CSV table of C-alpha atoms in Angstrom, one decimal:
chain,number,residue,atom,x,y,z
A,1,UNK,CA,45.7,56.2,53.4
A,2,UNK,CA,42.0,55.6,52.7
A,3,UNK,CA,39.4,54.6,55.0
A,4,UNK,CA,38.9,51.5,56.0
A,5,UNK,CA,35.6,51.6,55.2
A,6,UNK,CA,33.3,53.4,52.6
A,7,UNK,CA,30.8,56.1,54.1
A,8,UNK,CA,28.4,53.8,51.9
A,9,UNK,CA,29.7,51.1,54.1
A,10,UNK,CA,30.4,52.7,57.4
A,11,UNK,CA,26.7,53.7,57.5
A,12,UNK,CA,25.4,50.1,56.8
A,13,UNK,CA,27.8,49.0,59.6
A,14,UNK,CA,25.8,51.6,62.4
A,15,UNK,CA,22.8,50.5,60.7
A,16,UNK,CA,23.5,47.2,61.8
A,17,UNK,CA,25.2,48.2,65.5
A,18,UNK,CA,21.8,49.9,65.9
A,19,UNK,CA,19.8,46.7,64.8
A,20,UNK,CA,21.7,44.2,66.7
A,21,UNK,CA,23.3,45.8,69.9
A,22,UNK,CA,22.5,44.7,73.3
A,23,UNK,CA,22.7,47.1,76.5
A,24,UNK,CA,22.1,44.7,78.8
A,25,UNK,CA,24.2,41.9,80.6
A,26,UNK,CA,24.8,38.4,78.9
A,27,UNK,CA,22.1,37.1,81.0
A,28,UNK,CA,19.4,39.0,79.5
A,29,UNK,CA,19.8,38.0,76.4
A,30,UNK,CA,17.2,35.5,75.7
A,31,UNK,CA,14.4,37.3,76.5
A,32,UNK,CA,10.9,35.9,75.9
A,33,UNK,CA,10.3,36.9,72.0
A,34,UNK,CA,14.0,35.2,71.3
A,35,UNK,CA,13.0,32.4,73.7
A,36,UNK,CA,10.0,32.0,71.2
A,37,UNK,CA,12.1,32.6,67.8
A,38,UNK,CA,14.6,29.8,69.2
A,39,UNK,CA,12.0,27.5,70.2
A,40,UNK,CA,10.1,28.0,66.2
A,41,UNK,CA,13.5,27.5,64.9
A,42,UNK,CA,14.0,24.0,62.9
A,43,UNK,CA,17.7,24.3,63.2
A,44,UNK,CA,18.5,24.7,59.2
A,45,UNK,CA,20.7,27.3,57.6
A,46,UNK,CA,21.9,28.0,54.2
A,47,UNK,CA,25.7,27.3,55.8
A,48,UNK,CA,27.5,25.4,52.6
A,49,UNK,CA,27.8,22.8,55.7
A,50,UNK,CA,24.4,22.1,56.5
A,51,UNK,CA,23.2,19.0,55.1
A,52,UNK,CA,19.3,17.8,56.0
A,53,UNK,CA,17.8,14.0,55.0
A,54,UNK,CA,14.2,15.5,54.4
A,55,UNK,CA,12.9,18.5,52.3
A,56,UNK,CA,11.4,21.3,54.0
A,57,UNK,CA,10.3,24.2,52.3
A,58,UNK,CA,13.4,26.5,53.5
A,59,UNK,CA,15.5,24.3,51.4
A,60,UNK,CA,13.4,26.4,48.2
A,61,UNK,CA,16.4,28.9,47.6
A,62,UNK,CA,18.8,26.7,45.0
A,63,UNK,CA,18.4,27.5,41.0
A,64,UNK,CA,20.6,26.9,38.3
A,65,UNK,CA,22.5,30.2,36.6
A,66,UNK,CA,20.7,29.5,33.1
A,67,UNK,CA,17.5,30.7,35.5
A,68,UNK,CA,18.8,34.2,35.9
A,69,UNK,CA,16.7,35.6,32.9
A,70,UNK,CA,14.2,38.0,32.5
A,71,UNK,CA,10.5,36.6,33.4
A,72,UNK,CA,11.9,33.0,34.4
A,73,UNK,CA,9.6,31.9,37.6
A,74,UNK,CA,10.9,30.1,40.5
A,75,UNK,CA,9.6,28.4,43.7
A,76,UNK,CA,11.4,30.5,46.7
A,77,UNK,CA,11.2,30.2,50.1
A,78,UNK,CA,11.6,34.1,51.3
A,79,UNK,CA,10.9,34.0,55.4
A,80,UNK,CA,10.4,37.5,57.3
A,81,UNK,CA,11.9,37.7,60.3
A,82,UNK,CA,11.0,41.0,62.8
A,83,UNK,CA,14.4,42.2,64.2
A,84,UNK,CA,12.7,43.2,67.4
A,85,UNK,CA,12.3,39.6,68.2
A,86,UNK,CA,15.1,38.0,66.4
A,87,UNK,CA,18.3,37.4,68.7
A,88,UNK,CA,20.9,39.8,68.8
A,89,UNK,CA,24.3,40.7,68.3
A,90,UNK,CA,26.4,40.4,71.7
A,91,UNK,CA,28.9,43.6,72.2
A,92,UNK,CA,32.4,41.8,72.0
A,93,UNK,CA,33.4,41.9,75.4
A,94,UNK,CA,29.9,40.5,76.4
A,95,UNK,CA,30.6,37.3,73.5
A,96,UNK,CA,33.9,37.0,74.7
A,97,UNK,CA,32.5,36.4,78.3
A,98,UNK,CA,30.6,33.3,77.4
A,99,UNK,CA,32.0,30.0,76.1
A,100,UNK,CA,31.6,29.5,72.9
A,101,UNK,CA,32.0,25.1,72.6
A,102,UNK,CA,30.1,21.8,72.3
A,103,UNK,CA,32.1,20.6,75.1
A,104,UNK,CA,30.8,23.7,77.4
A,105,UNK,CA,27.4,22.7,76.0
A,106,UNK,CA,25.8,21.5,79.6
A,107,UNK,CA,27.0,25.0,81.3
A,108,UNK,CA,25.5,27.0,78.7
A,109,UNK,CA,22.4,25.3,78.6
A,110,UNK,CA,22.3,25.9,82.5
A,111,UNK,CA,23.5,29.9,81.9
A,112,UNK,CA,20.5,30.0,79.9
A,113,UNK,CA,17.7,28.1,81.9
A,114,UNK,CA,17.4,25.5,79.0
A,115,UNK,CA,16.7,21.8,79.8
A,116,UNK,CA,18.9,19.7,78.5
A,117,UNK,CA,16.0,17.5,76.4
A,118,UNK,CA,14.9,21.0,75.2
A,119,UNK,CA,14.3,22.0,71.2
A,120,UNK,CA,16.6,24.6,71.9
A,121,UNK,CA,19.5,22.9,73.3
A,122,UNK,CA,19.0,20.8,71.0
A,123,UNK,CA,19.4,23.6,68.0
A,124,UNK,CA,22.1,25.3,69.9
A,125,UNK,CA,23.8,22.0,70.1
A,126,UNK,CA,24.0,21.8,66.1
A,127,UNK,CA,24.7,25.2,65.8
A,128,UNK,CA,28.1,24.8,67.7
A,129,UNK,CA,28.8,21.4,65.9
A,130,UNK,CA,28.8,23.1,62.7
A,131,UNK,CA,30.7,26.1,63.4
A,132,UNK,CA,33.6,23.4,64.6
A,133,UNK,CA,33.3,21.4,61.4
A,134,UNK,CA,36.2,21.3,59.7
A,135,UNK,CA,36.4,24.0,56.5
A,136,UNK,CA,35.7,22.6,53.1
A,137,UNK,CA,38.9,22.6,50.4
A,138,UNK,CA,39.6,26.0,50.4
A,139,UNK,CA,37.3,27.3,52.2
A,140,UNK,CA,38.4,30.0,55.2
A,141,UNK,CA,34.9,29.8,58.1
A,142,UNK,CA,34.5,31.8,61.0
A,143,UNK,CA,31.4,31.8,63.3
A,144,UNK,CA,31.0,35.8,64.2
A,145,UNK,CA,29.3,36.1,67.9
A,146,UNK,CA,29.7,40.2,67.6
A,147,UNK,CA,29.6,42.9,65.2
A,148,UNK,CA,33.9,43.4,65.6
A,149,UNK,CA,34.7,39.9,65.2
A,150,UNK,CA,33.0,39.8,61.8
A,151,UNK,CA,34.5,42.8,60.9
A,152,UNK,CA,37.9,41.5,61.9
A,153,UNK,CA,37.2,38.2,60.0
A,154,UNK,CA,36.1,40.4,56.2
A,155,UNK,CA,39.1,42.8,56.9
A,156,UNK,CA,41.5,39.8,57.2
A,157,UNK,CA,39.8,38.4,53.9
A,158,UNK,CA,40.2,41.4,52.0
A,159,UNK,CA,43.2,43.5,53.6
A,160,UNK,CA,42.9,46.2,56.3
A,161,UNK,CA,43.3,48.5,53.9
A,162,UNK,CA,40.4,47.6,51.6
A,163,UNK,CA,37.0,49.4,51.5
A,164,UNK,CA,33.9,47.0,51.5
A,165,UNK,CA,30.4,47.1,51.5
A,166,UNK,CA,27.1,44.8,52.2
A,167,UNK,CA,24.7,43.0,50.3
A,168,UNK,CA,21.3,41.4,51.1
A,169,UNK,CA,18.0,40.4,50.4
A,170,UNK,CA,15.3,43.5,51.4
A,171,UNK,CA,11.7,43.2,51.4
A,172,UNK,CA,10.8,45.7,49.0
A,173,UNK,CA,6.5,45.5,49.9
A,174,UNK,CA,5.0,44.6,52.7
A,175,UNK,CA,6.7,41.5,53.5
A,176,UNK,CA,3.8,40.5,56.4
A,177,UNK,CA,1.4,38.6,53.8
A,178,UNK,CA,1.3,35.6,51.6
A,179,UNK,CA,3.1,32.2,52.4
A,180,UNK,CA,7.0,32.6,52.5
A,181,UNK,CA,7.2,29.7,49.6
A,182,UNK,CA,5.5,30.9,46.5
A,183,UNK,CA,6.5,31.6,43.2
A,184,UNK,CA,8.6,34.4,41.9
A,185,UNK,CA,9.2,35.8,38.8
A,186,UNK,CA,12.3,38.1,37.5
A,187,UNK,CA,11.8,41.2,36.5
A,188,UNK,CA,14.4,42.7,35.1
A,189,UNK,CA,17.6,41.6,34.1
A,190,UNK,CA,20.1,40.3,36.7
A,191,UNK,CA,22.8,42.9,37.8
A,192,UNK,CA,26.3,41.1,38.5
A,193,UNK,CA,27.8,42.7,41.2
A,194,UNK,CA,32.0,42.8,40.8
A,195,UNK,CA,33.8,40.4,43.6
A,196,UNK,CA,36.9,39.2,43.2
A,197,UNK,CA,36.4,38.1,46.9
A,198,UNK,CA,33.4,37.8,49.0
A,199,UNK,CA,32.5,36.6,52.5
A,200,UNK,CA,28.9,35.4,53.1
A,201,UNK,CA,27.7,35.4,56.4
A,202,UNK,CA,24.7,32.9,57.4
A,203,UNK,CA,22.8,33.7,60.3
A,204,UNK,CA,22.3,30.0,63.0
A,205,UNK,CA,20.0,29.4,65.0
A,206,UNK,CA,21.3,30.4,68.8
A,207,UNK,CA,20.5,32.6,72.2
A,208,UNK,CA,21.8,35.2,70.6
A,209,UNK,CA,23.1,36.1,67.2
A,210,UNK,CA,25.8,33.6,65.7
A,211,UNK,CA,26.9,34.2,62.1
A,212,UNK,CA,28.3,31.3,59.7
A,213,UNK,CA,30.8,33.3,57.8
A,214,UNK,CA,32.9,31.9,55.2
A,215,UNK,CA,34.9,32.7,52.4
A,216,UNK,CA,35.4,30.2,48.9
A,217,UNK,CA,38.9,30.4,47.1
A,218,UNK,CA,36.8,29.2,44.1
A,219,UNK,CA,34.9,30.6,41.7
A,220,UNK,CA,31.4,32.4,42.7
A,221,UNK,CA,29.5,35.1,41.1
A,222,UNK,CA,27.3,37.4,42.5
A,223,UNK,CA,24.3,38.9,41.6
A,224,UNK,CA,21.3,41.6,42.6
A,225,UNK,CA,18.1,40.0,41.5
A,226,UNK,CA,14.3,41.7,41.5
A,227,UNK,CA,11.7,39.8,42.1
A,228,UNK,CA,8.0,39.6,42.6
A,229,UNK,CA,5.9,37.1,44.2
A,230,UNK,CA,2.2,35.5,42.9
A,231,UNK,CA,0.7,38.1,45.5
A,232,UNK,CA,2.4,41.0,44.6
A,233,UNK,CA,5.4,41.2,47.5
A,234,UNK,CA,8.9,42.7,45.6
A,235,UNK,CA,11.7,41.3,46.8
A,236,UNK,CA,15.4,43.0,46.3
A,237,UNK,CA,17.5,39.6,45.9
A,238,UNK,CA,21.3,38.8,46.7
A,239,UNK,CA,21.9,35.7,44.9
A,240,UNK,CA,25.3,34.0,44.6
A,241,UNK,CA,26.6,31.4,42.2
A,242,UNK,CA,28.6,28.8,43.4
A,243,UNK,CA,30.7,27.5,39.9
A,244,UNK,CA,32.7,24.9,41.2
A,245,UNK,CA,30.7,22.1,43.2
A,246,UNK,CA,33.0,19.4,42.9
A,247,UNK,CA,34.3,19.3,46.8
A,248,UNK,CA,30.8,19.5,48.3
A,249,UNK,CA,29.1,16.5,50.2
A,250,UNK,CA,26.5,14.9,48.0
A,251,UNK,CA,24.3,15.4,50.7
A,252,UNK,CA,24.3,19.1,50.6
A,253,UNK,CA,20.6,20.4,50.2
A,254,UNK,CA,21.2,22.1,46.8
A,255,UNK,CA,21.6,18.3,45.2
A,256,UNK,CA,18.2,17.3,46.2
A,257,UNK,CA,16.2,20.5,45.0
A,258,UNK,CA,18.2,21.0,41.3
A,259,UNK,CA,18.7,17.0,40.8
A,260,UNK,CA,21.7,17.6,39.8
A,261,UNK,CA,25.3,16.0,41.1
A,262,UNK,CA,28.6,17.0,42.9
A,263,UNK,CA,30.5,19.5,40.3
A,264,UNK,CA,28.5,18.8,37.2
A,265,UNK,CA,26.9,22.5,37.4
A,266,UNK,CA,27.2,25.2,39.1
A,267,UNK,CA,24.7,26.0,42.2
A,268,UNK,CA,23.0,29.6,43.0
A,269,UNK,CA,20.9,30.3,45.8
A,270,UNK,CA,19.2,33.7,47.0
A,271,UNK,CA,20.2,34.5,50.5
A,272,UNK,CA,17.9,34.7,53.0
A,273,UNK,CA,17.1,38.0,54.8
A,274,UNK,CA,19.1,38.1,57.6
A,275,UNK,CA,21.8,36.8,55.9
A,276,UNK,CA,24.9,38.8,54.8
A,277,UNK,CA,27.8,39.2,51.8
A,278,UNK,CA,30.6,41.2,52.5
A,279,UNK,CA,32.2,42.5,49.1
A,280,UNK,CA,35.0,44.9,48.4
A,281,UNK,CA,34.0,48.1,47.1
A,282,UNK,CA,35.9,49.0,44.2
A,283,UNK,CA,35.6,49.1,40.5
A,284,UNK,CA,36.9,46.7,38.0
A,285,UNK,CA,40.1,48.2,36.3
């Protein structure tokens, strides 16, 4: 019996236990510099759910597939975000401990000394809305609150016995100047990256790290994309494809930036740093 994960995998898995694990108790937790990144946040995600009325320049990450070429330059919105002040991932037993519910909204609010008229009760508010939304048309969702129960969630999308691996978006050059929205231009052709199944996990706005996972019975495609930006910054790129729009609301942010309508084209959009896709590791036959 194999492992249930690839050393490739298991390494990028303590990479991310040392990145995002917490020592101390539930209450400590929002420490000042997450305090800070939860007050600055706006409350948007790149969750398939989240639709917004306005445009903001987050919403820059939506292109068509006929864009992946070589040279073809496009307006993205790539944000940096230091992990030592970003929130982080709870231990399970720690998650576990705290509610995790709109309707236990007023106790967590007082757990974590947030008025209840504040910006960030009012982001963790949408944050728990959405993860109790309803899944699209086959669509399987999970919001991850730790490390394990992410892990649980990929393994029961791909089989326990399956071997799987990470992609994301990596700052390649300093990533600390120019203005997140610029233009970016491709470099070299687009490398498709073999998933028969993946799960993409969106990091939302909360006290500490919540992730928007989901996996799509429909068709997707996935790529690796290089970039760089007007001022020089590389940028290592997941992108995924989305072919079959059809079931989405027509409010759904991608709409609005492509001009384009519900299931007349497919949708790709680069994900943003902290974001995740799980894929299985393994070779086409």
């Amino acid at each position: 019996m194999g492992s249930l994960l690839s050393s490739r995998s298991f390494t990028l898995c303590v990479l991310l236990v040392l990145m995002f694990a917490q020592k101390s108790t539930s209450r400590k937790v929002v420490t000042k510099d997450n305090q800070q990144a939860l007050a600055n946040t706006d409350g948007h995600s790149s969750s398939s759910h989240m639709m917004n009325n306005h445009m903001d320049p987050s919403e820059q990450i939506f292109f068509t597939i006929s864009d992946l070429k070589i040279g073809k330059s496009l307006p993205i919105y790539f944000s940096y975000k230091d992990p030592s002040t970003s929130p982080h991932l709870l231990p399970r037993d720690e998650a576990n401990s705290l509610p995790f519910s709109s309707s236990e909204l007023p106790y967590l609010l007082e757990f974590f000394s947030f008025s209840k008229d504040s910006h960030q009760a009012e982001v963790m508010k949408y944050t728990l809305t959405q993860c109790e939304l309803q899944p699209l048309k086959g669509e399987t969702k999970f919001c991850a609150t730790s490390l394990e129960s992410m892990l649980d969630f990929t393994r029961g999308v791909f089989g326990l016995e399956t071997n799987f691996k990470i992609l994301t978006t990596n700052f390649i050059t300093n990533p600390l100047i120019g203005n997140p929205l610029q233009n970016y231009t491709i470099l070299k052709l687009p490398e498709e990256i073999y998933a028969p199944k993946m799960v993409a996990c969106h990091s939302m706005p909360y006290p500490y790290a919540v992730f928007y996972c989901h996996y799509q019975e429909s068709e997707n495609k996935l790529f690796q994309v290089s970039l760089t930006g007007e001022n020089g910054v590389r940028v290592e790129a997941a992108a995924v494809c989305h072919m079959d729009t059809s079931q989405w609301n027509r409010d759904h942010a991608s709409f609005r930036v492509l001009k384009i309508e519900p299931g007349t084209s497919p949708v790709c959009h680069f994900l943003p740093v902290d974001n995740l896709v799980w894929v299985p590791d393994q070779l086409p036959a």
